[in-house]
Amino acid sequence: MDGWGDTLWTGLRWALFFVAVGWVGHRWLRRCTDWRARLRLVQWAVTGMVVGLYCLDRTFESFGYRARGIDTFIGYALVLVVVWLPSLYIARDYLADAVARFLTSFYDGGGREVEPRPVYSRAKALMFRSQIPEAVAEIRLQLEKFPTDYEGQMFLAELQAGHLNDLPAAQITIERLIEQPGHAPAQIAAALTTLAEWHLKFSQDPVAARAELAKIPARFPGTQVAQIAEQRLASLPSVDHVMEAHDRRKLRVEDRARPYAMGRPDVQMPVADTPAEAEQKLLQRLERYPRDNVTREQLVLLYADQFERLDWATRQLEIMIAAPNQQPREVVGWLERIADLQQRFGAEKRDVRRTLQRIIERFPNSAGAERARSRIFRLGE
């Protein structure tokens, strides 16, 4: 009897709970004006009642009342399916879209937004058809949407300088570009270098070209782009050289000297009657532009082939190796040339091996290090 009393008391408490839930739900339904919210409230209320009834059945079962467990569970489950079916029907489009996005994400990358970018394919097609004004108009249309796009501004300047013969307009475009925030130093340096090349190519004006290149080390002192600009400044021709370029006489290095000396067929000796005069001209140029690697390589070539002085040639190569911001590829090449010269002039094998070992120590995982190891192996003991 005590067990039945507990069961009745439990049932009474559940009944009170359902009455309270129903009363609260009724108040919410009266205040709620959105039918979707009303439906959701009814669904949760019925779900709570079904769960409560199922728990009540389990309670009666513990006191000897044997409900048909599986049938009862299936019945409650069917009630929940019927109650929540309208929501599934309402959300069918969303569910279908979610499934479709999941399946297509394996092919198109999913629903991530693609960053908008300018498109210059039409402008390039117009340029290839020699419709330059139309191509310029298309580029300007893209730049209205993306005013700081580097590629578009350089493309516009190229058309202005190379196709419309309007170098002042191209210069204005470049000057606007370099004043915009967000461009990397390498991009600004490339733009100024390109403008300098246009001054040389289209107007034969080395003074204007020098002025553009000088802006790079002024804006980025001590950087690699500054070093490259300084070397280009050192190699710029003067006005007289530009005017007399067609009369310039060149003294080329003999083919036998290239493999072990510089390995660069474009390195040429300056015009001079004697090696001493050539040396004097090169040294004077290095006094003005000490970072001019091309001139210093010419001096190495002169010392190796004309003076046959290994120590002088090596000293000039060591100066370039010790300079800051040098490209690893260039440093490896200079060390290899020292080893070439050492072998040419009959230096001890240990000296050649020591030079090659410097490549391995400085750039252990490079292709130059592999070449150095191979050469050390071939040297033997």
Coordinates of C-alpha atoms in Angstrom, one line a residue:
M1 CA 0.0 0.0 0.0
D2 CA 2.9 2.3 0.7
G3 CA 4.2 1.6 -2.7
W4 CA 0.9 2.5 -4.3
G5 CA 0.8 5.7 -2.2
D6 CA 4.2 6.8 -3.4
T7 CA 3.1 6.1 -6.9
L8 CA 0.0 8.2 -6.6
W9 CA 2.0 11.0 -5.0
T10 CA 4.4 10.9 -7.8
G11 CA 1.6 11.0 -10.3
L12 CA 0.1 14.0 -8.5
R13 CA 3.3 15.8 -8.7
W14 CA 3.6 15.2 -12.4
A15 CA 0.1 16.3 -12.9
L16 CA 0.8 19.6 -11.0
F17 CA 3.9 20.0 -13.1
F18 CA 1.9 19.6 -16.4
V19 CA -0.7 22.0 -15.2
A20 CA 1.9 24.6 -14.4
V21 CA 3.7 24.1 -17.7
G22 CA 0.4 24.3 -19.5
W23 CA -0.6 27.5 -17.7
V24 CA 2.7 29.2 -18.5
G25 CA 2.5 28.1 -22.1
H26 CA -1.0 29.4 -22.4
R27 CA 0.1 32.8 -21.1
W28 CA 3.1 32.9 -23.6
L29 CA 0.9 31.9 -26.5
R30 CA -1.5 34.7 -25.8
R31 CA 1.4 37.3 -25.8
C32 CA 3.2 35.8 -28.8
T33 CA 2.1 37.1 -32.2
D34 CA 4.6 35.1 -34.4
W35 CA 3.0 31.8 -35.4
R36 CA 6.4 30.3 -35.8
A37 CA 7.2 31.1 -32.2
R38 CA 3.8 29.7 -31.1
L39 CA 4.5 26.5 -33.0
R40 CA 7.9 26.1 -31.4
L41 CA 6.4 26.7 -27.9
V42 CA 3.7 24.1 -28.4
Q43 CA 6.3 21.7 -29.7
W44 CA 8.5 22.0 -26.7
A45 CA 5.5 21.8 -24.3
V46 CA 4.3 18.6 -25.9
T47 CA 7.9 17.2 -25.9
G48 CA 8.1 17.9 -22.2
M49 CA 4.8 16.2 -21.5
V50 CA 5.8 13.1 -23.6
V51 CA 9.1 12.9 -21.7
G52 CA 7.3 13.3 -18.4
L53 CA 4.7 10.6 -19.2
Y54 CA 7.5 8.2 -20.3
C55 CA 9.3 8.8 -17.0
L56 CA 5.9 8.3 -15.2
D57 CA 5.5 5.0 -16.9
R58 CA 8.9 3.9 -15.8
T59 CA 8.0 4.9 -12.2
F60 CA 4.8 2.8 -12.3
E61 CA 6.8 -0.1 -13.8
S62 CA 9.1 0.0 -10.8
F63 CA 6.0 -0.8 -8.5
G64 CA 4.8 -3.8 -10.5
Y65 CA 2.8 -2.1 -13.2
R66 CA 4.1 -3.7 -16.4
A67 CA 3.7 -1.4 -19.3
R68 CA 4.5 -2.6 -22.8
G69 CA 7.9 -0.9 -22.8
I70 CA 8.8 -1.1 -26.5
D71 CA 5.3 -0.3 -27.7
T72 CA 5.1 2.6 -25.3
F73 CA 8.4 4.0 -26.4
I74 CA 7.5 3.7 -30.1
G75 CA 4.2 5.5 -29.4
Y76 CA 5.9 8.4 -27.6
A77 CA 8.5 8.6 -30.4
L78 CA 5.7 8.7 -33.1
V79 CA 4.1 11.6 -31.1
L80 CA 7.3 13.5 -31.1
V81 CA 7.8 12.9 -34.9
V82 CA 4.3 14.2 -35.6
V83 CA 4.8 17.2 -33.3
W84 CA 8.2 18.2 -34.9
L85 CA 7.3 17.3 -38.5
P86 CA 6.0 20.8 -39.3
S87 CA 9.3 22.3 -38.3
L88 CA 11.1 19.9 -40.5
Y89 CA 8.8 20.8 -43.4
I90 CA 9.4 24.5 -42.8
A91 CA 13.2 24.0 -42.6
R92 CA 13.3 21.7 -45.7
D93 CA 14.9 24.4 -47.9
Y94 CA 17.5 25.2 -45.3
L95 CA 18.3 21.5 -44.8
A96 CA 18.5 20.9 -48.5
D97 CA 20.8 23.9 -48.9
A98 CA 23.0 22.7 -46.0
V99 CA 23.3 19.2 -47.5
A100 CA 24.1 20.7 -50.9
R101 CA 26.8 23.0 -49.5
F102 CA 28.4 20.1 -47.6
L103 CA 28.5 18.0 -50.8
T104 CA 29.7 20.7 -53.1
S105 CA 32.3 22.0 -50.6
F106 CA 34.6 19.1 -51.7
Y107 CA 34.8 20.7 -55.1
D108 CA 34.4 24.5 -54.8
G109 CA 35.9 25.1 -51.4
G110 CA 32.6 25.6 -49.6
G111 CA 30.7 28.8 -48.8
R112 CA 33.8 31.0 -48.1
E113 CA 33.5 34.4 -49.6
V114 CA 36.0 35.1 -52.4
E115 CA 37.9 38.3 -51.9
P116 CA 37.0 40.7 -54.7
R117 CA 40.0 41.4 -57.0
P118 CA 40.4 43.5 -60.1
V119 CA 40.3 41.8 -63.5
Y120 CA 42.5 43.0 -66.3
S121 CA 41.9 40.2 -68.9
R122 CA 39.7 42.5 -71.0
A123 CA 42.2 45.3 -70.9
K124 CA 45.0 42.9 -72.0
A125 CA 42.8 41.6 -74.8
L126 CA 42.2 45.2 -76.0
M127 CA 46.0 45.9 -75.8
F128 CA 46.7 42.8 -78.0
R129 CA 44.3 44.1 -80.5
S130 CA 46.1 47.5 -80.5
Q131 CA 43.1 49.2 -79.0
I132 CA 45.2 51.1 -76.5
P133 CA 42.7 53.9 -75.5
E134 CA 40.0 51.4 -74.9
A135 CA 42.5 49.3 -72.8
V136 CA 43.4 52.4 -70.7
A137 CA 39.7 53.1 -70.1
E138 CA 39.1 49.5 -69.0
I139 CA 42.1 49.8 -66.5
R140 CA 40.8 53.0 -65.1
L141 CA 37.4 51.4 -64.7
Q142 CA 39.0 48.7 -62.5
L143 CA 41.1 51.2 -60.6
E144 CA 37.9 53.1 -59.7
K145 CA 36.9 50.1 -57.7
F146 CA 40.5 49.2 -56.5
P147 CA 42.4 52.5 -56.5
T148 CA 45.5 51.1 -54.8
D149 CA 46.0 48.0 -56.9
Y150 CA 49.6 47.7 -57.8
E151 CA 49.3 45.6 -60.9
G152 CA 46.7 47.9 -62.4
Q153 CA 48.6 51.1 -61.9
M154 CA 51.8 49.6 -63.3
F155 CA 49.8 48.3 -66.3
L156 CA 48.4 51.7 -66.8
A157 CA 51.8 53.4 -66.6
E158 CA 53.2 50.8 -69.1
L159 CA 50.6 51.6 -71.7
Q160 CA 51.1 55.4 -71.2
A161 CA 54.9 55.2 -71.6
G162 CA 55.3 52.4 -74.1
H163 CA 52.1 52.7 -76.3
L164 CA 50.9 56.2 -76.0
N165 CA 54.4 57.8 -75.9
D166 CA 53.2 59.8 -72.8
L167 CA 56.1 59.4 -70.4
P168 CA 55.0 62.4 -68.2
A169 CA 51.6 60.7 -67.6
A170 CA 53.3 57.5 -66.8
Q171 CA 55.5 59.3 -64.3
I172 CA 52.5 60.8 -62.6
T173 CA 50.9 57.4 -62.3
I174 CA 54.1 56.0 -60.7
E175 CA 54.4 58.9 -58.3
R176 CA 50.8 58.4 -57.1
L177 CA 51.5 54.7 -56.7
I178 CA 54.6 55.1 -54.5
E179 CA 52.8 57.6 -52.2
Q180 CA 50.0 55.1 -51.5
P181 CA 50.2 53.2 -48.2
G182 CA 50.3 49.4 -48.1
H183 CA 52.8 48.8 -50.9
A184 CA 55.9 46.7 -50.0
P185 CA 59.4 48.3 -50.4
A186 CA 60.2 45.8 -53.2
Q187 CA 57.1 47.0 -55.1
I188 CA 58.0 50.7 -54.7
A189 CA 61.6 50.0 -55.7
A190 CA 60.4 48.0 -58.8
A191 CA 58.1 50.9 -59.8
L192 CA 60.9 53.5 -59.5
T193 CA 63.4 51.2 -61.3
T194 CA 60.9 50.7 -64.1
L195 CA 60.4 54.4 -64.4
A196 CA 64.1 55.0 -64.6
E197 CA 64.4 52.4 -67.4
W198 CA 61.7 54.3 -69.3
H199 CA 63.6 57.5 -69.0
L200 CA 66.6 55.8 -70.5
K201 CA 64.7 54.0 -73.2
F202 CA 62.2 56.5 -74.4
S203 CA 63.8 59.9 -73.7
Q204 CA 67.5 59.0 -73.3
D205 CA 67.6 61.0 -70.1
P206 CA 70.1 59.4 -67.6
V207 CA 69.7 62.4 -65.3
A208 CA 66.0 61.8 -64.8
A209 CA 66.7 58.0 -64.5
R210 CA 69.3 58.7 -61.8
A211 CA 66.9 60.9 -59.9
E212 CA 64.3 58.1 -59.8
L213 CA 66.8 55.5 -58.7
A214 CA 68.1 57.8 -56.0
K215 CA 64.7 57.8 -54.3
I216 CA 65.1 54.1 -53.4
P217 CA 68.1 54.3 -51.0
A218 CA 66.6 57.6 -49.7
R219 CA 63.4 55.9 -48.7
F220 CA 64.8 52.5 -47.7
P221 CA 68.4 53.0 -46.5
G222 CA 70.4 49.9 -45.6
T223 CA 68.1 47.5 -47.3
Q224 CA 68.6 45.1 -50.1
V225 CA 66.5 47.1 -52.5
A226 CA 68.7 50.1 -51.6
Q227 CA 71.8 48.1 -52.4
I228 CA 70.5 47.0 -55.8
A229 CA 69.5 50.6 -56.6
E230 CA 73.0 51.9 -55.7
Q231 CA 74.5 49.3 -58.0
R232 CA 72.2 50.4 -60.8
L233 CA 73.1 54.0 -60.1
A234 CA 76.7 53.1 -60.5
S235 CA 76.1 51.5 -63.9
L236 CA 74.0 54.3 -65.3
P237 CA 75.6 55.9 -68.4
S238 CA 76.4 59.6 -68.5
V239 CA 74.9 62.0 -71.0
D240 CA 78.0 61.8 -73.1
H241 CA 78.0 58.1 -73.1
V242 CA 74.4 58.0 -74.2
M243 CA 75.2 60.3 -77.1
E244 CA 78.3 58.4 -78.1
A245 CA 77.0 54.9 -77.4
H246 CA 77.1 53.9 -81.1
D247 CA 80.9 54.8 -81.2
R248 CA 81.9 52.9 -78.0
R249 CA 84.6 50.4 -78.5
K250 CA 84.5 47.3 -76.3
L251 CA 87.4 45.1 -75.3
R252 CA 86.0 41.6 -74.6
V253 CA 87.6 39.1 -72.3
E254 CA 89.1 36.1 -74.1
D255 CA 86.8 33.0 -73.9
R256 CA 89.5 31.0 -72.0
A257 CA 89.4 33.5 -69.1
R258 CA 85.6 33.3 -68.5
P259 CA 85.2 29.9 -66.9
Y260 CA 87.7 30.4 -64.1
A261 CA 87.5 34.2 -63.7
M262 CA 84.0 35.6 -63.6
G263 CA 81.8 33.1 -65.4
R264 CA 79.8 36.1 -66.8
P265 CA 80.1 36.7 -70.5
D266 CA 78.4 40.1 -70.0
V267 CA 81.3 41.5 -67.9
Q268 CA 83.5 43.5 -70.2
M269 CA 86.7 45.4 -69.8
P270 CA 86.5 49.2 -70.0
V271 CA 88.0 51.0 -73.0
A272 CA 91.6 51.7 -72.4
D273 CA 95.0 51.4 -74.1
T274 CA 96.8 49.8 -71.2
P275 CA 95.9 47.6 -68.2
A276 CA 97.1 50.4 -65.9
E277 CA 94.7 52.9 -67.5
A278 CA 91.9 50.4 -67.2
E279 CA 92.7 49.8 -63.5
Q280 CA 92.8 53.6 -62.9
K281 CA 89.4 54.1 -64.4
L282 CA 87.9 51.2 -62.5
L283 CA 89.3 52.4 -59.2
Q284 CA 88.1 55.9 -59.8
R285 CA 84.6 54.6 -60.4
L286 CA 84.7 52.5 -57.3
E287 CA 85.6 55.6 -55.2
R288 CA 82.4 57.2 -56.4
Y289 CA 80.3 54.0 -56.1
P290 CA 81.9 51.5 -53.7
R291 CA 78.8 49.2 -54.0
D292 CA 79.1 48.8 -57.7
N293 CA 79.6 45.0 -58.0
V294 CA 79.8 45.1 -61.8
T295 CA 82.8 47.5 -61.8
R296 CA 84.5 45.5 -59.0
E297 CA 84.0 42.3 -61.0
Q298 CA 85.7 44.0 -64.0
L299 CA 88.6 44.9 -61.7
V300 CA 88.8 41.2 -60.6
L301 CA 88.9 40.2 -64.2
L302 CA 91.6 42.7 -64.9
Y303 CA 93.8 41.6 -62.0
A304 CA 93.4 37.9 -62.9
D305 CA 94.0 38.1 -66.7
Q306 CA 96.2 41.2 -67.2
F307 CA 98.1 41.5 -64.0
E308 CA 98.0 37.8 -63.1
R309 CA 97.7 38.8 -59.4
L310 CA 95.7 36.2 -57.4
D311 CA 95.9 38.3 -54.2
W312 CA 94.6 41.4 -55.8
A313 CA 91.7 39.6 -57.5
T314 CA 90.9 37.7 -54.3
R315 CA 90.8 40.9 -52.2
Q316 CA 88.2 42.5 -54.5
L317 CA 86.0 39.4 -54.3
E318 CA 86.3 39.3 -50.5
I319 CA 85.1 42.9 -50.4
M320 CA 81.9 42.0 -52.2
I321 CA 81.5 38.8 -50.0
A322 CA 81.8 40.9 -46.8
A323 CA 79.3 43.6 -48.0
P324 CA 75.9 43.5 -46.2
N325 CA 72.7 42.5 -48.0
Q326 CA 74.3 40.5 -50.7
Q327 CA 72.3 37.7 -52.4
P328 CA 73.3 34.2 -51.2
R329 CA 73.6 33.1 -54.9
E330 CA 76.0 35.9 -55.6
V331 CA 78.1 35.1 -52.5
V332 CA 78.3 31.5 -53.5
G333 CA 79.4 32.5 -57.0
W334 CA 82.2 34.8 -55.7
L335 CA 83.5 32.0 -53.4
E336 CA 83.5 29.6 -56.3
R337 CA 85.5 32.1 -58.4
I338 CA 88.0 32.4 -55.6
A339 CA 88.4 28.7 -55.7
D340 CA 88.7 28.8 -59.5
L341 CA 91.4 31.4 -59.4
Q342 CA 93.3 29.5 -56.7
Q343 CA 93.3 26.4 -58.9
R344 CA 94.3 28.4 -61.9
F345 CA 97.3 30.0 -60.2
G346 CA 98.4 26.8 -58.6
A347 CA 97.5 27.4 -54.9
E348 CA 97.7 24.6 -52.4
K349 CA 94.8 22.2 -52.3
R350 CA 94.2 23.0 -48.7
D351 CA 93.6 26.6 -49.6
V352 CA 91.1 25.6 -52.3
R353 CA 89.4 23.2 -49.9
R354 CA 89.2 25.9 -47.2
T355 CA 87.5 28.3 -49.7
L356 CA 85.0 25.6 -50.7
Q357 CA 84.4 24.8 -47.1
R358 CA 83.2 28.4 -46.5
I359 CA 80.4 27.8 -48.9
I360 CA 79.3 24.7 -47.0
E361 CA 79.5 26.5 -43.7
R362 CA 77.5 29.6 -44.8
F363 CA 74.9 27.8 -46.9
P364 CA 74.8 24.2 -45.8
N365 CA 71.6 23.2 -47.6
S366 CA 72.1 25.0 -50.9
A367 CA 73.0 23.8 -54.3
G368 CA 76.3 25.6 -54.0
A369 CA 77.1 23.6 -50.9
E370 CA 76.5 20.4 -52.9
R371 CA 78.8 21.6 -55.7
A372 CA 81.4 22.5 -53.1
R373 CA 81.3 19.0 -51.5
S374 CA 81.7 17.5 -55.0
R375 CA 84.7 19.6 -55.7
I376 CA 86.3 18.8 -52.4
F377 CA 85.8 15.1 -53.1
R378 CA 87.5 15.5 -56.5
L379 CA 90.4 17.4 -55.0
G380 CA 91.4 14.4 -53.0
E381 CA 94.1 14.6 -50.3

